[in-house]
PDB file of C-alpha atoms in Angstrom:
ATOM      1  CA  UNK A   1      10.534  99.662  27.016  1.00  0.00           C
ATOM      2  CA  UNK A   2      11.740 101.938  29.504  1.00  0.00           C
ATOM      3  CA  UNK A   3      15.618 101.527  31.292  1.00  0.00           C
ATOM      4  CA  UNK A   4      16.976 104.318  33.659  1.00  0.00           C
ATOM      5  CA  UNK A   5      20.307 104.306  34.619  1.00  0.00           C
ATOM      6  CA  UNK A   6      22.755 106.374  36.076  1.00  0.00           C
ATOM      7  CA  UNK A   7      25.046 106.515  39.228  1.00  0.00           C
ATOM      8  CA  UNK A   8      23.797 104.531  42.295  1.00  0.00           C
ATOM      9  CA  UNK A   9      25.816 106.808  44.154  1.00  0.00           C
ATOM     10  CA  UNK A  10      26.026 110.569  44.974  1.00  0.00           C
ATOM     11  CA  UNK A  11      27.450 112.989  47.190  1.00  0.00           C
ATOM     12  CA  UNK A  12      25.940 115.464  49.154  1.00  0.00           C
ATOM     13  CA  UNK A  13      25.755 118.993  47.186  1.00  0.00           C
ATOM     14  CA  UNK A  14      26.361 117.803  44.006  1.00  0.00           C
ATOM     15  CA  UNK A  15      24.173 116.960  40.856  1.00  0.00           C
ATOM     16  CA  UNK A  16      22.320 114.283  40.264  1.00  0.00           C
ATOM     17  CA  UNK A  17      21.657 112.751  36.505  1.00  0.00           C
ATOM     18  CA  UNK A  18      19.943 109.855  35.126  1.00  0.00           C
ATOM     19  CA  UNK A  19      18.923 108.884  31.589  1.00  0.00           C
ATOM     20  CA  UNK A  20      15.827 106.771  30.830  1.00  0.00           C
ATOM     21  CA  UNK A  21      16.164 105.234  27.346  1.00  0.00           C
ATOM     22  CA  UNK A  22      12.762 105.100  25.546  1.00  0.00           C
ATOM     23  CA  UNK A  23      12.638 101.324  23.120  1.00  0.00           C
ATOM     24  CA  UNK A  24       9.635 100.454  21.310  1.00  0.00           C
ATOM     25  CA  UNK A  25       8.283 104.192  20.661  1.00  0.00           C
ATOM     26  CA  UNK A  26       9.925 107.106  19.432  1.00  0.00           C
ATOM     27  CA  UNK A  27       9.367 110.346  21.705  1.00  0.00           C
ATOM     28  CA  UNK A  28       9.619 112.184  18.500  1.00  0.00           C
ATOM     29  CA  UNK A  29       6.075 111.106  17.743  1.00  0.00           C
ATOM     30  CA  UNK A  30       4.581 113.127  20.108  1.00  0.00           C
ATOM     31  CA  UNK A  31       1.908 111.263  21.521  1.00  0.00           C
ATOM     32  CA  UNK A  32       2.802 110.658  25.423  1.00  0.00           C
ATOM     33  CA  UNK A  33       4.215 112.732  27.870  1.00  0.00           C
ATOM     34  CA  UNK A  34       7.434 111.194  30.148  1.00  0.00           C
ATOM     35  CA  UNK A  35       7.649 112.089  33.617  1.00  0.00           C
ATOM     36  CA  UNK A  36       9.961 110.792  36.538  1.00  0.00           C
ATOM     37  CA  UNK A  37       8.567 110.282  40.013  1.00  0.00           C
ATOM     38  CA  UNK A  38      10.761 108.787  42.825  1.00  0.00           C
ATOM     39  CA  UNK A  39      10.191 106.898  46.474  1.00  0.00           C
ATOM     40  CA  UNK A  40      12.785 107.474  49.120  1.00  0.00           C
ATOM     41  CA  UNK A  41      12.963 103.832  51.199  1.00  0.00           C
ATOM     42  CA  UNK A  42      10.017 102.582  53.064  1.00  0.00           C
ATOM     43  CA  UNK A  43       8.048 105.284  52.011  1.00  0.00           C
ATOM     44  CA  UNK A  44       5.442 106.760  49.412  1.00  0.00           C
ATOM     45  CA  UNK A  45       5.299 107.584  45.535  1.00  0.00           C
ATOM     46  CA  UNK A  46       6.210 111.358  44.678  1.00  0.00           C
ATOM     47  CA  UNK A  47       5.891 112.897  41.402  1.00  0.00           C
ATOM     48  CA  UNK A  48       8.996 115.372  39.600  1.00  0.00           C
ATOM     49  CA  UNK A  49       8.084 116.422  36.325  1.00  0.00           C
ATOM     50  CA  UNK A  50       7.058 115.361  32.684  1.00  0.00           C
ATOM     51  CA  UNK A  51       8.063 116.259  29.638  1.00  0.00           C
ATOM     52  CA  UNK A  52       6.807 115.898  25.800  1.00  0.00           C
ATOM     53  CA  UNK A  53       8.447 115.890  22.257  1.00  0.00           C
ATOM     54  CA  UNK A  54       8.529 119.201  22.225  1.00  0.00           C
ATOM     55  CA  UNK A  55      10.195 120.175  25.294  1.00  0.00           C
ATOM     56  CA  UNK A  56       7.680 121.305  27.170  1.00  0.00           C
ATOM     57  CA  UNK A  57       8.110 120.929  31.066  1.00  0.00           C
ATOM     58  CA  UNK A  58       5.762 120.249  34.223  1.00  0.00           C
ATOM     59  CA  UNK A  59       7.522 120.531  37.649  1.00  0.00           C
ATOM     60  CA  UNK A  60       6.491 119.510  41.449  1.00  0.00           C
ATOM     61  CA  UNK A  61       6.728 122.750  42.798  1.00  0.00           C
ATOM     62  CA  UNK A  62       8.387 121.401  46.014  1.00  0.00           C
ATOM     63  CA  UNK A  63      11.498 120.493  43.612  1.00  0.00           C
ATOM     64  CA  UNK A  64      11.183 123.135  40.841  1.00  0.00           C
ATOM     65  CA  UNK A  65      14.196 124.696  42.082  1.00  0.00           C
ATOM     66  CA  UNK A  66      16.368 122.510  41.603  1.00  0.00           C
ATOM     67  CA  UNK A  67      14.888 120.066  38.891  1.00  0.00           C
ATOM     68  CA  UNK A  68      15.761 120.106  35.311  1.00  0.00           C
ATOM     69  CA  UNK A  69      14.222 117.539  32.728  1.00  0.00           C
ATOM     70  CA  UNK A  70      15.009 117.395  29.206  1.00  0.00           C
ATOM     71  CA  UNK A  71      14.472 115.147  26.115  1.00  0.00           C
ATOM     72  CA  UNK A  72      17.208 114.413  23.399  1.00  0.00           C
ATOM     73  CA  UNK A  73      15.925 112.483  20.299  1.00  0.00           C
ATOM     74  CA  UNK A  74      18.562 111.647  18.747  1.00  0.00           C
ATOM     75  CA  UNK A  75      19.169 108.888  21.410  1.00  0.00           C
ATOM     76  CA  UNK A  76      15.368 108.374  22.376  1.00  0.00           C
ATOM     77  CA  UNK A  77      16.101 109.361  25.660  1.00  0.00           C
ATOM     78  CA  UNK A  78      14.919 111.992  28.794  1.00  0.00           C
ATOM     79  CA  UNK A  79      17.431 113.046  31.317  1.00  0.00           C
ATOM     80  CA  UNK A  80      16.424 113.695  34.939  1.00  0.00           C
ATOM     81  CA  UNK A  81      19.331 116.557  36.671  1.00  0.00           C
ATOM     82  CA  UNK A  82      18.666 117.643  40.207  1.00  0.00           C
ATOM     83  CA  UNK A  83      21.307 119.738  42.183  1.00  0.00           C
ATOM     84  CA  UNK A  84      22.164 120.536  45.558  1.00  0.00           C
ATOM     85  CA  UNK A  85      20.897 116.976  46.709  1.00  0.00           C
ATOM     86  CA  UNK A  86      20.666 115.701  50.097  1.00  0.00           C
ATOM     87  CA  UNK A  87      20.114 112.221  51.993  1.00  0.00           C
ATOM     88  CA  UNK A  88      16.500 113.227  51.504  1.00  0.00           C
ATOM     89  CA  UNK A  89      17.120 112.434  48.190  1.00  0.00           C
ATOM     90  CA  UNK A  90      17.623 108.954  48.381  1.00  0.00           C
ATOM     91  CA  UNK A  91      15.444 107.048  46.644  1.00  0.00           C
ATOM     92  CA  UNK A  92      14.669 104.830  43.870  1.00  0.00           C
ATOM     93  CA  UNK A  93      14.121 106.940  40.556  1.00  0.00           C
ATOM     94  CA  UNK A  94      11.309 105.513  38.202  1.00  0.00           C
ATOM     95  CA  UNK A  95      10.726 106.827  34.324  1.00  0.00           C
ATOM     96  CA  UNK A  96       7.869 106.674  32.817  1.00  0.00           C
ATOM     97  CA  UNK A  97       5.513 107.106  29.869  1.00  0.00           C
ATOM     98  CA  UNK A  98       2.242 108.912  30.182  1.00  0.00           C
ATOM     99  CA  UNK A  99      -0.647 108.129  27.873  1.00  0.00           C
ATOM    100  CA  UNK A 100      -3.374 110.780  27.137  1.00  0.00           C
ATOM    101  CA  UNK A 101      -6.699 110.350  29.215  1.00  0.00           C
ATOM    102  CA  UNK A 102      -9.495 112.799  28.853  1.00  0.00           C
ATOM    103  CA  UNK A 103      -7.472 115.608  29.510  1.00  0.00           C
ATOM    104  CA  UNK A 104      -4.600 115.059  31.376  1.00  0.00           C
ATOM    105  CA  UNK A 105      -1.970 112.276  30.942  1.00  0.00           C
ATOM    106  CA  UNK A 106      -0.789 108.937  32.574  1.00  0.00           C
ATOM    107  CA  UNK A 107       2.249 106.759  33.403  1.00  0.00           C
ATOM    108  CA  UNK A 108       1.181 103.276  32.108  1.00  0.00           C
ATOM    109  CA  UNK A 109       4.559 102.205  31.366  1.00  0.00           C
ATOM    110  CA  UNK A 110       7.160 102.291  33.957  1.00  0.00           C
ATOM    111  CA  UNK A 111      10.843 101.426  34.084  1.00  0.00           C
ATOM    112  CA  UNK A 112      12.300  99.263  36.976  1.00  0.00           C
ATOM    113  CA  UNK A 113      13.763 102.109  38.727  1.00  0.00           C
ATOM    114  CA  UNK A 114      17.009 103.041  39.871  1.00  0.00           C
ATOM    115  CA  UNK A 115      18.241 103.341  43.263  1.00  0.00           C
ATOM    116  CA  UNK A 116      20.256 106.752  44.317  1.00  0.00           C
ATOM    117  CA  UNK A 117      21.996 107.078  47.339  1.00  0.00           C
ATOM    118  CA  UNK A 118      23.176 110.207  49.012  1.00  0.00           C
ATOM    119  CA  UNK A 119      26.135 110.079  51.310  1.00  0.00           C
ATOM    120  CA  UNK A 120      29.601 110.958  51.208  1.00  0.00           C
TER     121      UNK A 120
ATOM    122  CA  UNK B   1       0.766 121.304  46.997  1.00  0.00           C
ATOM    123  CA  UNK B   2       0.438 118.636  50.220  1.00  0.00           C
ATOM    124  CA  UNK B   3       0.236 114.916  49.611  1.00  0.00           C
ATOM    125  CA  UNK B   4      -3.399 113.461  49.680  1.00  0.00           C
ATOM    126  CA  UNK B   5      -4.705 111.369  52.482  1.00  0.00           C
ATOM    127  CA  UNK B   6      -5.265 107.944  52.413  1.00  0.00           C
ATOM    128  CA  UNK B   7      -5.540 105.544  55.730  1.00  0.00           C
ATOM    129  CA  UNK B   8      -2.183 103.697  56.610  1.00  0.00           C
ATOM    130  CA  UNK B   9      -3.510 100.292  56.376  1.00  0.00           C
ATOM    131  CA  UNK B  10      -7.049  98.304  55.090  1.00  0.00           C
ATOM    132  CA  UNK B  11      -7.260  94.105  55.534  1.00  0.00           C
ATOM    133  CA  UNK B  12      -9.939  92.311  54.002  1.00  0.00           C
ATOM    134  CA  UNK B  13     -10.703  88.494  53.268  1.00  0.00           C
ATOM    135  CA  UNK B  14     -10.310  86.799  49.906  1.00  0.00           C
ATOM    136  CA  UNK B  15     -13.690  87.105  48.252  1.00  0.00           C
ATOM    137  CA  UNK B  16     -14.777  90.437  50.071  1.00  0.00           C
ATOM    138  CA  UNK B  17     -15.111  94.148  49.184  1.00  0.00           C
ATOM    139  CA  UNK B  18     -12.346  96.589  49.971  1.00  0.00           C
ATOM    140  CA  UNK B  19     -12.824 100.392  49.527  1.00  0.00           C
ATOM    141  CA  UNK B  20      -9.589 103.296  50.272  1.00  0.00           C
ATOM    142  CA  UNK B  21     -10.101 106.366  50.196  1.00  0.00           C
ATOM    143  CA  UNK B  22      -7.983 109.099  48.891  1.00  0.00           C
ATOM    144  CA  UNK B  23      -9.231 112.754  50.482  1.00  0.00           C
ATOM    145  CA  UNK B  24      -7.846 115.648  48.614  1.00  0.00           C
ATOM    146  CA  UNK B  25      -9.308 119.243  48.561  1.00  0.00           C
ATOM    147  CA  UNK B  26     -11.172 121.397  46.544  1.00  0.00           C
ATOM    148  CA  UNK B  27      -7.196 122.080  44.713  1.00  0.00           C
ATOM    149  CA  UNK B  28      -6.918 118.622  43.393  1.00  0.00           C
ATOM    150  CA  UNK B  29      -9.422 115.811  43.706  1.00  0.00           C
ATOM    151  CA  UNK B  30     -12.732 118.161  44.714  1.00  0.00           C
ATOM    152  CA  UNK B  31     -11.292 120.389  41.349  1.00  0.00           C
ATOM    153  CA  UNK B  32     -11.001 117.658  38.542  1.00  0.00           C
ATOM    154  CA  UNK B  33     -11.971 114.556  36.874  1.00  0.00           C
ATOM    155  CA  UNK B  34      -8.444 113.630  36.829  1.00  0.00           C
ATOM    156  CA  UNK B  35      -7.485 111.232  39.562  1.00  0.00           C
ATOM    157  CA  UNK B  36      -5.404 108.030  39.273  1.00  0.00           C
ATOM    158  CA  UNK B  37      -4.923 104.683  41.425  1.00  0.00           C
ATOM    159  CA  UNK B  38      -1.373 102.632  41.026  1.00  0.00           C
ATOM    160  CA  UNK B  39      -1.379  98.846  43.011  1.00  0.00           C
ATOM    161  CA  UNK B  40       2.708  98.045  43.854  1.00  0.00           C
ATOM    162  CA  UNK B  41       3.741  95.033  44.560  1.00  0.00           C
ATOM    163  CA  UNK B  42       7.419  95.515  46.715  1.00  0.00           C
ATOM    164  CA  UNK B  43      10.460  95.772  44.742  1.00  0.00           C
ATOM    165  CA  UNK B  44       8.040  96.308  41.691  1.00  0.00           C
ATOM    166  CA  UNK B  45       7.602  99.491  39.741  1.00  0.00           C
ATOM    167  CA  UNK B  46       3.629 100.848  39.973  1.00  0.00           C
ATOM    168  CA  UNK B  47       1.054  99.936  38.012  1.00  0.00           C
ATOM    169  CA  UNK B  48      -1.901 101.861  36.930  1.00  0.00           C
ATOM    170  CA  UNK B  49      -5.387 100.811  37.704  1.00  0.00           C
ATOM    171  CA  UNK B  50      -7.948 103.335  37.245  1.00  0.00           C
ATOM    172  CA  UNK B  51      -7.609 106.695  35.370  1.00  0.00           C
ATOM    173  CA  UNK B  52      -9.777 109.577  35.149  1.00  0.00           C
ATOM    174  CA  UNK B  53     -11.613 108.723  38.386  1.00  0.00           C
ATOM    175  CA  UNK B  54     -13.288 105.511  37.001  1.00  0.00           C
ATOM    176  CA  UNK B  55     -11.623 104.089  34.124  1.00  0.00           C
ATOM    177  CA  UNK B  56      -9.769 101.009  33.537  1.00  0.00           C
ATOM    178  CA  UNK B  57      -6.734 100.364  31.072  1.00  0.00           C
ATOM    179  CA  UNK B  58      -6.841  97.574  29.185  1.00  0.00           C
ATOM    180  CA  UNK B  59      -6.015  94.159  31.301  1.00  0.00           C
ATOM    181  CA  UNK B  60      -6.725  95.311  34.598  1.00  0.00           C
ATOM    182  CA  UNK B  61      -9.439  93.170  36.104  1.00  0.00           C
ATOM    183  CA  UNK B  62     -13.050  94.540  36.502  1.00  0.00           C
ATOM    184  CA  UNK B  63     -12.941  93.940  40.236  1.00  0.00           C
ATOM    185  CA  UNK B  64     -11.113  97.508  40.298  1.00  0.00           C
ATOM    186  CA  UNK B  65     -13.737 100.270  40.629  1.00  0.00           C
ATOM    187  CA  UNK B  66     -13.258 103.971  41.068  1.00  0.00           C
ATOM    188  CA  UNK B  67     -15.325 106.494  42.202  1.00  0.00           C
ATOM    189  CA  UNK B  68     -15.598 110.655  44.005  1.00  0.00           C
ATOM    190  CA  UNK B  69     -17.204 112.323  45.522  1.00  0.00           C
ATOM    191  CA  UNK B  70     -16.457 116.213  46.691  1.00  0.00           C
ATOM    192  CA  UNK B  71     -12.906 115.783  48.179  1.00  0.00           C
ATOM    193  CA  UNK B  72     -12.709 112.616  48.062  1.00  0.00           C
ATOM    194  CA  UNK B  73     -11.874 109.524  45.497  1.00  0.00           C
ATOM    195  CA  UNK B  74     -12.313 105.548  46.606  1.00  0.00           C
ATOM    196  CA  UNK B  75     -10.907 102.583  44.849  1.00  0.00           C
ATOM    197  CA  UNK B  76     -13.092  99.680  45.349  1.00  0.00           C
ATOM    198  CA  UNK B  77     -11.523  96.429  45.348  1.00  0.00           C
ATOM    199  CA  UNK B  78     -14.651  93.477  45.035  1.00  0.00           C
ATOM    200  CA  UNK B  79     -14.049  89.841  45.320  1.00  0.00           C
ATOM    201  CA  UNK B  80     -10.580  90.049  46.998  1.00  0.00           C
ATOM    202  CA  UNK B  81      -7.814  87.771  46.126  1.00  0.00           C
ATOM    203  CA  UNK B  82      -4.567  87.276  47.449  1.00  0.00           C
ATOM    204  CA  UNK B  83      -2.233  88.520  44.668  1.00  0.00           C
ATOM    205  CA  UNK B  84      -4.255  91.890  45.600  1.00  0.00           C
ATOM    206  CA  UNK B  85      -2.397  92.522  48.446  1.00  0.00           C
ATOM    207  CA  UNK B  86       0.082  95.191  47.719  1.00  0.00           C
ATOM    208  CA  UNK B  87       0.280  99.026  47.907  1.00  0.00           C
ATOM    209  CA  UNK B  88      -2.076 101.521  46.666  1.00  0.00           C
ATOM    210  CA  UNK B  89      -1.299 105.323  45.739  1.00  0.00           C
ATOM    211  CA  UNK B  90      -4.051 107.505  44.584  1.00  0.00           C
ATOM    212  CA  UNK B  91      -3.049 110.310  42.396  1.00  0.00           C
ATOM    213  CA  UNK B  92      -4.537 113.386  41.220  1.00  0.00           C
ATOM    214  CA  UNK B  93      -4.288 116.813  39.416  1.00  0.00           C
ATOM    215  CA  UNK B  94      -3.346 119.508  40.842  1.00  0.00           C
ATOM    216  CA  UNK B  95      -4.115 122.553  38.543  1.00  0.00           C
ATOM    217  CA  UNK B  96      -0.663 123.980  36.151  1.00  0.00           C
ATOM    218  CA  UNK B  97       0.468 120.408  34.952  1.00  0.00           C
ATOM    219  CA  UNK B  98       1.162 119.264  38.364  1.00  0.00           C
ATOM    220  CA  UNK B  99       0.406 115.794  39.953  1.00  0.00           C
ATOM    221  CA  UNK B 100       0.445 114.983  43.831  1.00  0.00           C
ATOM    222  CA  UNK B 101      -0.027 111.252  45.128  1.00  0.00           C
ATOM    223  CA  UNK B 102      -1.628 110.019  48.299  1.00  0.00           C
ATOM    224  CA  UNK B 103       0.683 108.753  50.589  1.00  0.00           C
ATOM    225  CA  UNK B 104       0.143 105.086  50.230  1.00  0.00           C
ATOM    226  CA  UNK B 105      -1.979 102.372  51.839  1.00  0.00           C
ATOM    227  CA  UNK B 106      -1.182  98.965  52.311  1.00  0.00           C
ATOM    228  CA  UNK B 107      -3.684  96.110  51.725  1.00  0.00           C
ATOM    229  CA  UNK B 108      -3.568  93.111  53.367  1.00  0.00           C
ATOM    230  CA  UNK B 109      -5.832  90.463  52.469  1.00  0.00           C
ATOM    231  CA  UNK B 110      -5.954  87.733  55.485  1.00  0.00           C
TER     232      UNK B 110
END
């Protein structure tokens, strides 16, 4: 349903980018939202941003700086680009789909994650 | 935005009642209907349990309740069993699109 992927490996300062490919649903029908929320190891769940069809973009303020989500239809996917990264960092990446509650939306589908690494 | 508070830890024996709170402020869980609780297994992605305070998706056992009051949200956890034990992450809204998510507790059932 949902598969990130992307390099396990970055260095410090540079840009990270990962891809989560959407199967089963096409974004283009616009009726979730897709977000990406990450854990570093041994510790909690922390949300970075969602995204719909249309391109519109939520962001954890704590990260809006240097956080950049987009969508591209044509290959069903969202991208995930954060710069200037740091061993804080580190952690596994998770895509998901959110779902429409009363007012807000949901991530009831998640992807298996991906693990980044920081270090040089 | 700071994460929301939930206690470290919570044990329980199979068959009893579990309850972890999630306290917020008047920001995020005092200001909306909109809070969430994920279970995680380790090495497993989250999974969603309750939405909008005190509903349940589709397949997720009845023993999960949700409730709030003022600042603060509770996921009840009746009858425990042992595949139960796991992590749980409350979530909420936090006005302008934003999220923010408790910082975890684990449950162990003895």
């Amino acid at each position: 349903q949902l598969q990130e992927s992307g390099p396990g490996l970055v260095k410090p300062s540079e840009t990270l980018s990962l891809a989560c490919t959407v199967s089963g649903v096409s974004i283009s029908s616009g009726d979730y939202y897709w977000g990406w929320i990450r854990q570093p190891p041994g510790k909690g769940l922390e949300w970075i941003g969602s995204i719909n069809y249309s391109g519109t973009t939520f962001y954890n303020p704590s990260l809006k700086s240097r956080v950049a989500i987009s969508v591209d239809m044509s290959k069903n996917q969202i991208s995930l680009k954060q710069s200037s990264v740091t061993s804080a960092d580190t952690a596994v990446y998770y895509c998901g789909r959110q779902f429409r509650g009363s007012a807000i939306y949901y991530m009831d589908v998640w992807g298996k994650g991906t693990t980044v690494s920081v270090s040089s | 935005q700071s994460a929301l508070t939930q206690p470290a830890s919570v044990s329980g024996s199979p068959g009893q009642s579990i309850t972890i709170a999630c306290t917020g402020t008047s920001s995020d869980v005092g200001g909306y209907n909109y809070v969430s609780w994920f279970q995680q297994h380790p090495n497993k992605a989250p999974k969603l349990m309750i939405y909008d305070v005190t509903k349940r998706p589709s397949g997720v056992s009845n023993r999960f309740s949700g409730s709030k009051s003022g600042n603060t949200a509770s996921l009840t956890i009746s009858g425990l069993q042992a595949e139960d034990e796991a992590d749980y992450y409350c979530c909420s809204y936090a006005g302008s699109g934003t999220l923010v998510f408790g910082g975890g507790t684990k449950l162990t059932v003895l």
